[in-house]
Coordinates of C-alpha atoms in Angstrom, one line a residue:
M122 CA 16.9 21.7 11.7
R123 CA 18.9 21.2 8.5
T124 CA 19.3 24.8 7.5
K125 CA 23.0 25.0 6.9
R126 CA 24.0 22.1 4.7
I127 CA 25.6 20.7 1.5
A128 CA 27.9 22.8 -0.6
P129 CA 26.7 24.8 -3.7
L130 CA 27.9 22.6 -6.5
L131 CA 26.5 22.9 -10.0
V132 CA 26.1 19.9 -12.2
A133 CA 24.2 18.6 -15.2
A134 CA 24.3 16.4 -18.3
G135 CA 23.6 17.7 -21.8
L136 CA 22.5 16.2 -25.0
L137 CA 20.2 17.9 -27.4
A138 CA 17.2 19.9 -26.0
T139 CA 13.7 18.9 -26.9
T140 CA 10.5 20.7 -26.4
V141 CA 8.8 20.6 -23.0
P142 CA 5.2 21.9 -22.8
L143 CA 4.9 24.4 -19.9
L144 CA 1.9 24.2 -17.7
S145 CA -0.6 26.8 -16.7
A146 CA -1.8 27.2 -13.2
T147 CA -4.4 24.5 -13.8
G148 CA -1.8 22.0 -15.1
A149 CA -2.9 22.2 -18.8
A150 CA -0.4 22.7 -21.5
A151 CA 0.3 26.4 -22.1
V152 CA 3.2 27.1 -24.5
D153 CA 6.2 25.2 -25.6
H154 CA 9.5 26.0 -24.0
R155 CA 12.9 24.9 -25.1
P156 CA 15.5 25.0 -22.3
A157 CA 19.0 25.7 -23.6
P158 CA 21.3 22.6 -23.6
P159 CA 23.5 22.5 -20.4
S160 CA 27.0 23.8 -20.7
W161 CA 28.9 21.2 -18.7
H162 CA 32.0 21.8 -16.7
R163 CA 33.9 20.2 -13.8
C164 CA 32.1 21.0 -10.6
A165 CA 35.2 21.8 -8.6
A166 CA 38.9 21.2 -8.5
D167 CA 38.5 18.9 -5.5
R168 CA 35.8 16.9 -7.1
P169 CA 36.3 14.1 -9.7
A170 CA 36.5 15.2 -13.3
S171 CA 33.6 12.9 -14.0
F172 CA 31.3 14.9 -11.7
E173 CA 30.0 17.6 -14.1
C174 CA 27.9 20.7 -13.3
A175 CA 25.7 23.1 -15.2
T176 CA 22.9 25.6 -14.8
I177 CA 19.7 25.9 -16.8
K178 CA 17.1 28.6 -16.8
V179 CA 13.5 27.8 -15.8
P180 CA 10.5 30.1 -15.6
L181 CA 9.6 31.5 -12.1
D182 CA 6.0 31.1 -13.1
Y183 CA 5.2 28.4 -15.7
A184 CA 2.0 30.2 -16.6
R185 CA 4.3 33.0 -17.8
P186 CA 7.2 31.2 -19.5
R187 CA 8.7 34.4 -20.9
G188 CA 8.6 36.2 -17.6
P189 CA 11.2 36.2 -14.8
S190 CA 13.4 33.0 -14.6
L191 CA 15.3 31.1 -12.0
D192 CA 18.7 29.4 -12.2
L193 CA 18.5 25.6 -11.7
A194 CA 21.7 24.0 -10.7
I195 CA 22.1 20.4 -12.0
S196 CA 24.7 17.7 -11.8
R197 CA 25.7 14.6 -13.7
V198 CA 27.8 11.4 -13.4
R199 CA 27.6 9.6 -16.7
S200 CA 27.2 5.9 -17.2
E201 CA 30.6 4.3 -17.8
K202 CA 28.9 1.9 -20.3
P203 CA 27.2 3.8 -23.0
A204 CA 26.2 0.7 -24.8
E205 CA 24.1 -0.4 -21.8
R206 CA 22.8 3.1 -21.0
R207 CA 19.0 3.4 -20.8
G208 CA 18.6 7.0 -19.9
V209 CA 18.8 9.3 -16.8
L210 CA 18.1 8.6 -13.1
L211 CA 17.1 11.9 -11.4
L212 CA 17.7 12.0 -7.6
N213 CA 16.1 13.8 -4.7
P214 CA 17.1 13.5 -1.0
G215 CA 13.9 14.9 0.6
G216 CA 13.3 18.1 2.4
P217 CA 11.6 20.3 1.3
G218 CA 14.5 22.7 1.3
D219 CA 17.3 20.2 1.0
P220 CA 20.0 20.5 -1.7
G221 CA 20.6 17.5 -4.0
L222 CA 23.6 18.3 -6.2
D223 CA 25.9 16.0 -4.3
L224 CA 23.7 12.9 -4.5
P225 CA 25.2 11.4 -7.7
L226 CA 28.5 11.3 -5.9
G227 CA 26.9 10.2 -2.7
I228 CA 25.3 7.1 -4.1
L229 CA 28.0 6.2 -6.7
D230 CA 29.9 3.7 -4.6
V231 CA 26.8 2.0 -3.2
L232 CA 24.6 1.8 -6.3
P233 CA 24.6 -1.8 -7.6
R234 CA 26.5 -2.1 -10.9
E235 CA 23.5 -3.4 -12.8
V236 CA 21.7 -0.1 -12.1
R237 CA 24.7 2.1 -12.3
D238 CA 25.6 1.1 -15.8
Q239 CA 22.1 1.9 -17.2
Y240 CA 21.8 5.5 -16.1
D241 CA 23.4 8.9 -16.1
L242 CA 22.9 10.0 -12.5
I243 CA 21.4 13.4 -12.3
G244 CA 21.3 15.6 -9.2
F245 CA 19.8 19.0 -8.7
D246 CA 19.2 21.7 -6.2
P247 CA 15.4 22.3 -6.2
R248 CA 14.3 25.8 -7.0
G249 CA 15.2 28.3 -4.3
V250 CA 17.6 25.9 -2.7
G251 CA 21.4 25.8 -2.5
A252 CA 22.8 26.9 -5.9
S253 CA 19.4 27.2 -7.6
S254 CA 18.6 30.9 -7.0
P255 CA 18.6 30.5 -3.2
V256 CA 16.2 32.4 -1.1
G257 CA 16.1 33.4 2.6
C258 CA 13.7 35.2 4.9
G259 CA 16.3 36.9 7.2
L260 CA 15.2 34.8 10.2
R261 CA 17.1 34.8 13.4
D262 CA 18.3 31.5 14.8
D263 CA 15.5 31.5 17.4
E264 CA 12.9 32.0 14.7
E265 CA 14.0 29.0 12.6
G266 CA 12.8 26.1 14.7
L267 CA 9.6 24.1 14.2
D268 CA 9.3 22.4 17.6
R269 CA 7.0 24.6 19.8
P270 CA 5.0 22.9 22.5
Y271 CA 1.7 24.2 23.5
H272 CA 1.2 26.0 26.8
P273 CA -1.6 28.4 27.5
E274 CA 0.8 31.0 28.8
T275 CA 3.1 30.9 25.7
F276 CA 0.5 30.5 23.0
A277 CA 0.3 34.3 22.3
A278 CA 4.1 34.2 21.8
D279 CA 3.7 31.2 19.4
V280 CA 1.2 33.1 17.4
A281 CA 3.5 36.1 17.2
W282 CA 6.4 33.9 16.1
A283 CA 4.3 32.3 13.3
R284 CA 3.1 35.7 12.1
T285 CA 6.7 37.1 12.2
V286 CA 8.1 34.3 10.1
A287 CA 5.4 34.7 7.5
D288 CA 5.8 38.5 7.5
K289 CA 9.6 38.3 7.2
C290 CA 9.4 35.8 4.4
R291 CA 6.9 37.9 2.5
E292 CA 9.0 41.1 2.9
K293 CA 12.3 39.4 2.0
A294 CA 11.3 37.1 -0.9
G295 CA 7.6 37.6 -1.4
A296 CA 7.9 37.8 -5.2
V297 CA 9.5 34.3 -5.4
L298 CA 8.2 32.2 -2.5
P299 CA 4.7 31.7 -3.9
Y300 CA 6.3 29.8 -6.8
L301 CA 8.4 27.5 -4.7
T302 CA 6.0 24.6 -4.8
T303 CA 6.1 20.9 -5.4
R304 CA 4.2 21.3 -8.7
N305 CA 6.7 23.8 -10.0
T306 CA 9.6 21.7 -8.9
A307 CA 8.1 18.7 -10.8
R308 CA 7.9 21.0 -13.8
D309 CA 11.5 21.8 -13.3
M310 CA 12.3 18.1 -13.4
D311 CA 10.6 18.0 -16.8
A312 CA 12.6 21.0 -17.9
I313 CA 15.7 19.0 -16.9
R314 CA 14.5 16.0 -18.9
S315 CA 14.0 18.3 -22.0
A316 CA 17.3 20.0 -21.6
L317 CA 19.0 16.6 -21.5
G318 CA 17.2 15.4 -24.6
E319 CA 15.5 12.5 -22.9
P320 CA 12.0 11.2 -23.8
K321 CA 11.5 10.0 -20.2
I322 CA 13.1 10.1 -16.8
S323 CA 13.7 7.5 -14.2
Y324 CA 13.7 8.7 -10.6
L325 CA 14.9 7.8 -7.1
G326 CA 13.3 10.1 -4.5
Y327 CA 13.4 9.9 -0.7
S328 CA 10.9 11.2 1.9
Y329 CA 9.5 14.6 0.6
G330 CA 11.0 13.4 -2.7
T331 CA 8.3 10.7 -2.9
Y332 CA 5.6 13.4 -3.0
L333 CA 7.6 15.3 -5.6
G334 CA 7.9 12.1 -7.7
A335 CA 4.2 11.3 -7.3
V336 CA 3.3 14.8 -8.5
Y337 CA 5.5 14.3 -11.5
T338 CA 3.7 11.0 -12.4
Q339 CA 0.4 12.9 -12.4
L340 CA 1.6 15.9 -14.4
F341 CA 3.8 14.0 -16.9
P342 CA 2.6 10.3 -16.9
A343 CA 3.9 9.8 -20.5
R344 CA 7.4 10.8 -19.4
T345 CA 7.5 8.7 -16.3
D346 CA 9.8 5.7 -16.6
R347 CA 11.1 3.7 -13.6
F348 CA 10.2 5.6 -10.4
V349 CA 11.3 4.5 -6.9
L350 CA 9.6 6.4 -4.1
D351 CA 11.4 5.6 -0.8
S352 CA 9.8 6.5 2.6
G353 CA 6.5 7.8 1.4
V354 CA 4.5 10.9 2.0
D355 CA 0.7 10.4 1.8
P356 CA -0.5 12.8 -1.0
H357 CA -3.9 13.1 0.8
R358 CA -2.3 14.4 4.0
V359 CA -0.1 17.3 2.7
W360 CA 1.0 19.1 4.7
R361 CA -0.6 19.8 8.0
D362 CA -1.8 16.2 8.5
T363 CA 1.6 14.9 7.5
I364 CA 3.2 16.7 10.4
R365 CA 0.5 15.5 12.7
T366 CA 1.4 11.9 11.8
W367 CA 4.6 12.5 13.7
A368 CA 2.4 12.6 16.8
T369 CA 0.0 9.8 16.1
E370 CA 2.7 7.4 15.0
A371 CA 5.1 8.3 17.8
E372 CA 2.8 6.6 20.2
P373 CA 3.1 3.0 18.9
A374 CA 6.9 3.6 18.5
F375 CA 7.1 4.7 22.1
A376 CA 5.1 1.6 23.3
R377 CA 7.5 -0.6 21.3
W378 CA 10.4 1.1 23.0
T379 CA 9.0 0.5 26.4
R380 CA 8.6 -3.2 25.6
W381 CA 12.2 -3.4 24.2
T382 CA 13.6 -1.6 27.2
A383 CA 11.7 -3.6 29.8
E384 CA 13.3 -6.7 28.4
R385 CA 16.7 -5.2 29.2
D386 CA 16.1 -3.8 32.6
A387 CA 19.3 -5.4 33.9
E388 CA 21.2 -3.1 31.5
Y389 CA 19.2 0.1 31.6
H390 CA 17.4 0.1 34.9
L391 CA 14.4 2.0 33.6
G392 CA 11.7 -0.6 34.6
A393 CA 11.0 -4.3 34.3
S394 CA 7.7 -3.9 32.6
P395 CA 6.5 -1.7 29.7
A396 CA 4.3 0.2 32.2
A397 CA 7.2 0.7 34.6
V398 CA 9.4 2.0 31.7
S399 CA 6.7 4.4 30.7
R400 CA 6.2 5.6 34.3
T401 CA 10.0 6.2 34.6
F402 CA 10.0 8.3 31.4
W403 CA 7.0 10.4 32.3
D404 CA 8.3 10.9 35.8
L405 CA 11.5 12.1 34.2
V406 CA 9.6 14.5 32.0
A407 CA 7.7 16.0 34.9
R408 CA 10.9 16.3 36.9
A409 CA 12.6 18.2 34.1
D410 CA 9.7 20.5 33.8
R411 CA 10.0 21.4 37.5
D412 CA 13.8 21.6 37.5
P413 CA 15.6 21.4 34.2
I414 CA 18.2 18.7 34.0
E415 CA 21.9 19.5 33.3
Y416 CA 23.0 17.2 30.4
H417 CA 26.0 17.7 28.1
G418 CA 26.0 21.4 29.0
E419 CA 22.3 21.9 28.1
K420 CA 19.4 22.4 30.4
L421 CA 16.8 19.8 29.5
T422 CA 13.1 20.5 30.2
G423 CA 10.4 18.0 29.8
D424 CA 9.4 19.6 26.5
T425 CA 13.0 19.2 25.3
I426 CA 12.8 15.5 26.1
R427 CA 9.4 15.1 24.4
S428 CA 10.5 17.0 21.3
V429 CA 12.9 14.3 20.2
R430 CA 10.1 11.9 19.6
A431 CA 11.9 10.5 16.6
L432 CA 14.4 8.9 19.0
F433 CA 11.9 6.3 20.1
F434 CA 11.7 4.7 16.6
Y435 CA 15.2 3.4 17.4
P436 CA 15.0 1.5 20.7
A437 CA 18.7 0.7 20.9
R438 CA 19.5 4.4 20.7
A439 CA 16.8 5.7 22.9
A440 CA 17.3 3.4 25.9
P441 CA 20.9 4.4 26.8
L442 CA 20.1 8.0 26.2
I443 CA 17.1 8.1 28.5
A444 CA 19.1 6.1 31.1
A445 CA 21.9 8.7 30.9
V446 CA 19.4 11.6 31.2
K447 CA 17.9 9.9 34.3
A448 CA 21.3 9.4 35.8
A449 CA 22.2 13.0 35.1
A450 CA 19.0 14.0 36.9
D451 CA 20.3 12.0 39.9
G452 CA 23.6 13.8 39.8
T453 CA 25.7 11.4 37.7
P454 CA 27.4 13.2 34.7
P455 CA 26.6 11.4 31.4
P456 CA 29.5 9.3 29.9
A457 CA 31.2 10.8 26.9
S458 CA 30.2 7.8 24.9
V459 CA 26.5 8.8 25.2
P460 CA 25.6 11.8 23.0
S461 CA 23.3 14.7 23.5
L462 CA 19.7 14.1 22.5
R463 CA 20.0 16.2 19.4
D464 CA 23.3 14.6 18.4
A465 CA 21.7 11.2 18.7
L466 CA 19.4 12.1 15.8
A467 CA 21.8 14.0 13.6
G468 CA 23.3 12.4 10.5
A469 CA 26.6 13.4 9.0
R470 CA 26.1 16.5 6.9
S471 CA 28.3 18.4 4.4
A472 CA 29.5 21.9 5.2
A473 CA 27.3 24.8 4.4
G474 CA 27.7 26.7 1.2
E475 CA 26.8 30.2 0.1
P476 CA 23.0 30.3 0.5
P477 CA 21.4 32.3 3.3
S478 CA 21.6 30.5 6.6
D479 CA 17.9 30.1 6.8
N480 CA 17.6 28.9 3.2
G481 CA 16.4 25.4 4.1
I482 CA 13.7 26.5 6.4
A483 CA 12.6 29.4 4.1
V484 CA 11.9 26.9 1.3
F485 CA 10.4 24.4 3.7
W486 CA 7.7 26.9 4.8
S487 CA 7.2 28.0 1.2
V488 CA 6.5 24.5 0.0
I489 CA 4.4 23.2 2.9
C490 CA 2.4 26.4 3.1
G491 CA 2.1 26.9 -0.7
D492 CA 1.3 23.3 -1.8
S493 CA -2.3 23.2 -0.5
D494 CA -4.8 25.3 1.4
S495 CA -5.1 22.8 4.3
W496 CA -3.9 25.2 7.0
P497 CA -6.5 26.9 9.2
R498 CA -6.4 30.7 9.3
D499 CA -7.8 31.1 12.8
P500 CA -5.2 30.8 15.6
E501 CA -7.9 29.5 17.9
Q502 CA -8.2 26.4 15.8
Y503 CA -4.6 25.6 16.4
R504 CA -5.1 26.1 20.2
R505 CA -8.0 23.7 20.3
D506 CA -6.2 21.1 18.2
A507 CA -3.0 21.4 20.3
V508 CA -5.0 21.0 23.6
R509 CA -6.9 17.9 22.2
D510 CA -3.8 16.3 20.6
K511 CA -1.6 16.8 23.7
A512 CA -4.1 14.7 25.6
A513 CA -4.5 12.1 22.9
Y514 CA -0.8 11.9 21.9
P515 CA 1.2 13.1 24.9
L516 CA 4.6 12.6 23.5
Y517 CA 4.3 15.0 20.6
G518 CA 0.7 15.9 19.9
D519 CA 0.8 19.5 20.9
F520 CA 4.1 20.1 19.0
A521 CA 2.5 18.8 15.8
S522 CA -0.8 20.7 16.1
N523 CA 0.5 24.0 17.4
I524 CA 0.4 27.1 15.2
K525 CA 2.7 27.3 12.2
P526 CA 3.6 30.2 9.9
C527 CA 1.2 28.7 7.3
A528 CA -1.6 30.3 9.2
F529 CA -0.5 33.7 7.9
W530 CA 1.0 32.7 4.6
Q531 CA -0.2 33.8 1.2
R532 CA -3.0 31.7 -0.2
P533 CA -1.6 28.9 -2.6
R534 CA -1.6 29.8 -6.3
E535 CA -2.7 26.3 -7.2
A536 CA -4.6 23.4 -5.6
A537 CA -2.9 20.3 -4.5
T538 CA -2.3 17.7 -7.2
P539 CA -5.0 15.0 -7.3
M540 CA -3.7 11.4 -7.7
R541 CA -6.0 10.2 -10.5
T542 CA -3.6 8.8 -13.1
R543 CA -2.3 5.3 -12.9
A544 CA 1.4 5.2 -11.9
N545 CA 3.3 1.9 -12.2
V546 CA 5.9 2.8 -9.6
L547 CA 7.6 1.1 -6.7
T548 CA 7.1 2.5 -3.2
V549 CA 9.6 1.5 -0.4
Q550 CA 9.2 1.7 3.3
N551 CA 10.6 0.7 6.7
E552 CA 8.0 -0.3 9.2
W553 CA 9.6 2.0 11.9
D554 CA 10.3 5.2 10.1
S555 CA 10.1 8.3 12.3
Q556 CA 9.7 11.0 9.6
T557 CA 7.4 9.3 7.1
P558 CA 5.7 6.7 9.3
L559 CA 4.3 3.5 7.9
A560 CA 0.8 5.0 7.8
S561 CA 2.1 7.7 5.5
G562 CA 3.9 5.3 3.2
E563 CA 0.8 3.1 3.0
G564 CA -1.2 6.2 2.0
L565 CA 1.2 6.9 -0.8
H566 CA 0.9 3.3 -2.1
R567 CA -2.9 3.5 -2.0
A568 CA -3.0 6.9 -3.7
L569 CA -0.9 5.7 -6.7
K570 CA -3.0 3.2 -8.5
G571 CA -0.8 0.6 -10.1
S572 CA 2.0 1.0 -7.6
R573 CA 3.7 -1.8 -5.7
M574 CA 5.1 -1.5 -2.2
A575 CA 8.2 -3.1 -0.8
L576 CA 8.0 -3.1 3.0
A577 CA 10.8 -4.0 5.4
L578 CA 8.9 -5.4 8.5
G579 CA 10.8 -4.4 11.6
G580 CA 13.0 -2.1 9.5
E581 CA 14.2 1.0 11.3
G582 CA 15.3 4.3 9.8
H583 CA 14.3 7.0 7.4
G584 CA 15.5 6.1 3.9
V585 CA 15.7 2.4 2.9
Y586 CA 17.3 1.7 -0.5
L587 CA 21.1 2.4 -0.4
A588 CA 20.8 4.0 3.1
D589 CA 20.6 0.4 4.4
P590 CA 22.5 -1.8 2.0
D591 CA 21.5 -4.9 4.1
S592 CA 17.7 -4.2 3.8
C593 CA 15.6 -7.1 2.7
V594 CA 14.0 -4.9 0.1
T595 CA 17.2 -4.0 -1.7
A596 CA 17.0 -6.8 -4.2
T597 CA 13.5 -5.9 -5.1
V598 CA 14.4 -2.2 -5.7
T599 CA 17.5 -3.1 -7.7
G600 CA 15.6 -5.6 -9.8
Y601 CA 13.0 -3.0 -10.7
L602 CA 15.5 -0.3 -11.6
A603 CA 17.5 -2.7 -13.6
T604 CA 14.7 -4.4 -15.5
G605 CA 11.6 -2.2 -15.2
R606 CA 9.6 -5.1 -14.0
L607 CA 7.4 -4.4 -10.9
P608 CA 6.8 -7.3 -8.5
A609 CA 3.6 -9.2 -9.3
R610 CA 2.4 -8.2 -5.8
D611 CA 3.5 -6.2 -2.8
V612 CA 6.6 -7.4 -1.1
N613 CA 6.8 -7.8 2.7
C614 CA 10.0 -9.1 4.1
R615 CA 11.6 -9.3 7.6
A616 CA 14.4 -6.9 8.2
T617 CA 17.5 -8.0 10.0
T618 CA 18.0 -6.7 13.5
P619 CA 20.1 -3.5 13.5
P620 CA 23.2 -3.4 15.6
P621 CA 23.2 -1.3 18.9
G622 CA 23.1 2.3 18.0
G623 CA 21.8 1.7 14.5
R624 CA 23.5 1.1 11.2
A625 CA 26.1 3.5 9.7
T626 CA 24.4 5.2 6.8
P627 CA 26.5 5.8 3.7
L628 CA 24.1 8.5 2.3
P629 CA 23.1 12.0 3.7
L630 CA 19.6 10.6 4.3
L631 CA 19.4 10.2 8.1
P632 CA 16.3 11.8 9.8
T633 CA 16.4 15.1 11.4
P634 CA 14.1 15.9 14.3
D635 CA 11.7 18.1 12.4
R636 CA 12.0 17.6 8.6
F637 CA 10.9 15.0 6.0

């Protein structure tokens, strides 16, 4: 869980402010609001002078623009060639609940020059996150997790956990959390546009950021310029069904892993056929459930092994780890070169800043519970779904369908955003993405009429453009950001084979076990 990440930098870019129409709860224009122009300053003494920070004020509730406000921390790295500058490129790393102030610096050295010269790069911490009026629920460490397998004997405790998280969040930040939604964050993006004096914005958003960008295109189509939505969230599945795709799509990934591993039985000794590899794995899970396996100082149960379902989207990472766990079960300590299961999935992260330790998960629940009313209110519905999905999708089905705090959350203040307006944007996808699986990315592409999709067949990993500089879709994305011309048709290309252990990723965009 990424709940303690990225430092609280402030950043922004400021020209003259223009008028931005605030939206009512229905999305209709309500009253004009003029954000004050940003007051730029160097973000920190240990940061480049070119990395500027600022804070703007945005309404807590856009239906009441003169009511309580929130601080929105923004960042900027200006184009070095003003004569070639087209405008601003807003950035979002995903989440929900992840800070984004560092992204302009994070991509600066890997962004192709023909793109870099055209834009001021704008980062921001979404409302409630990091340096943008951060919130917390006062959760204990053991209350922050999302991975809860279904067992009849523990379901009552799972219900109590979900209710406790919802109650704590309501008590601690109940006046703010109902307004931490994707629609309001999209409105904040337009407030940034207005404060910067820009008629339109361009955008590069990853994972959850694809849904945020899609919502912006629907609320502000006339202000949408070049949008790249990388690793897509299906707008028609937010949010319960999005989590359930982690279960349905883990099954073909697991089958692919068994084929890959069987072809390398001489190296991993897990089975010479896909069926044999599968049998070895499930025997290991059953064994760990009976007698937890000592591995890197942790006691692994079968549930622990199943919970890292994202691992199987990366066969070259999964095979040595499962082999090491099997060896540990047989009494052989794992080699130091083979990490723990969780460490195998973790990307490099920046140090924590000042927000509450549960800031990320507090915003995560606020967004996925508050974006749509798709969550059942009856705990028994979750029990039935978890039982059914554990049988249908044994790797992760019960985790995905088990009860969540959204069962006890406040009702959303707005309906989910319908995708009705044409959006000439570019969606980008790896075929083997654990967090936003291919089915989800294809759903985003279908939902946004006029979009084109660039798909890396065989591509592994969460986050494509810049996260994998060698991706076969890189030229397509760069060409679109540089020229504004979408491909005439969807682009399917064959990804290169990643090296053992996966590629090193220059951006903080690696998947975590239980976020987007």
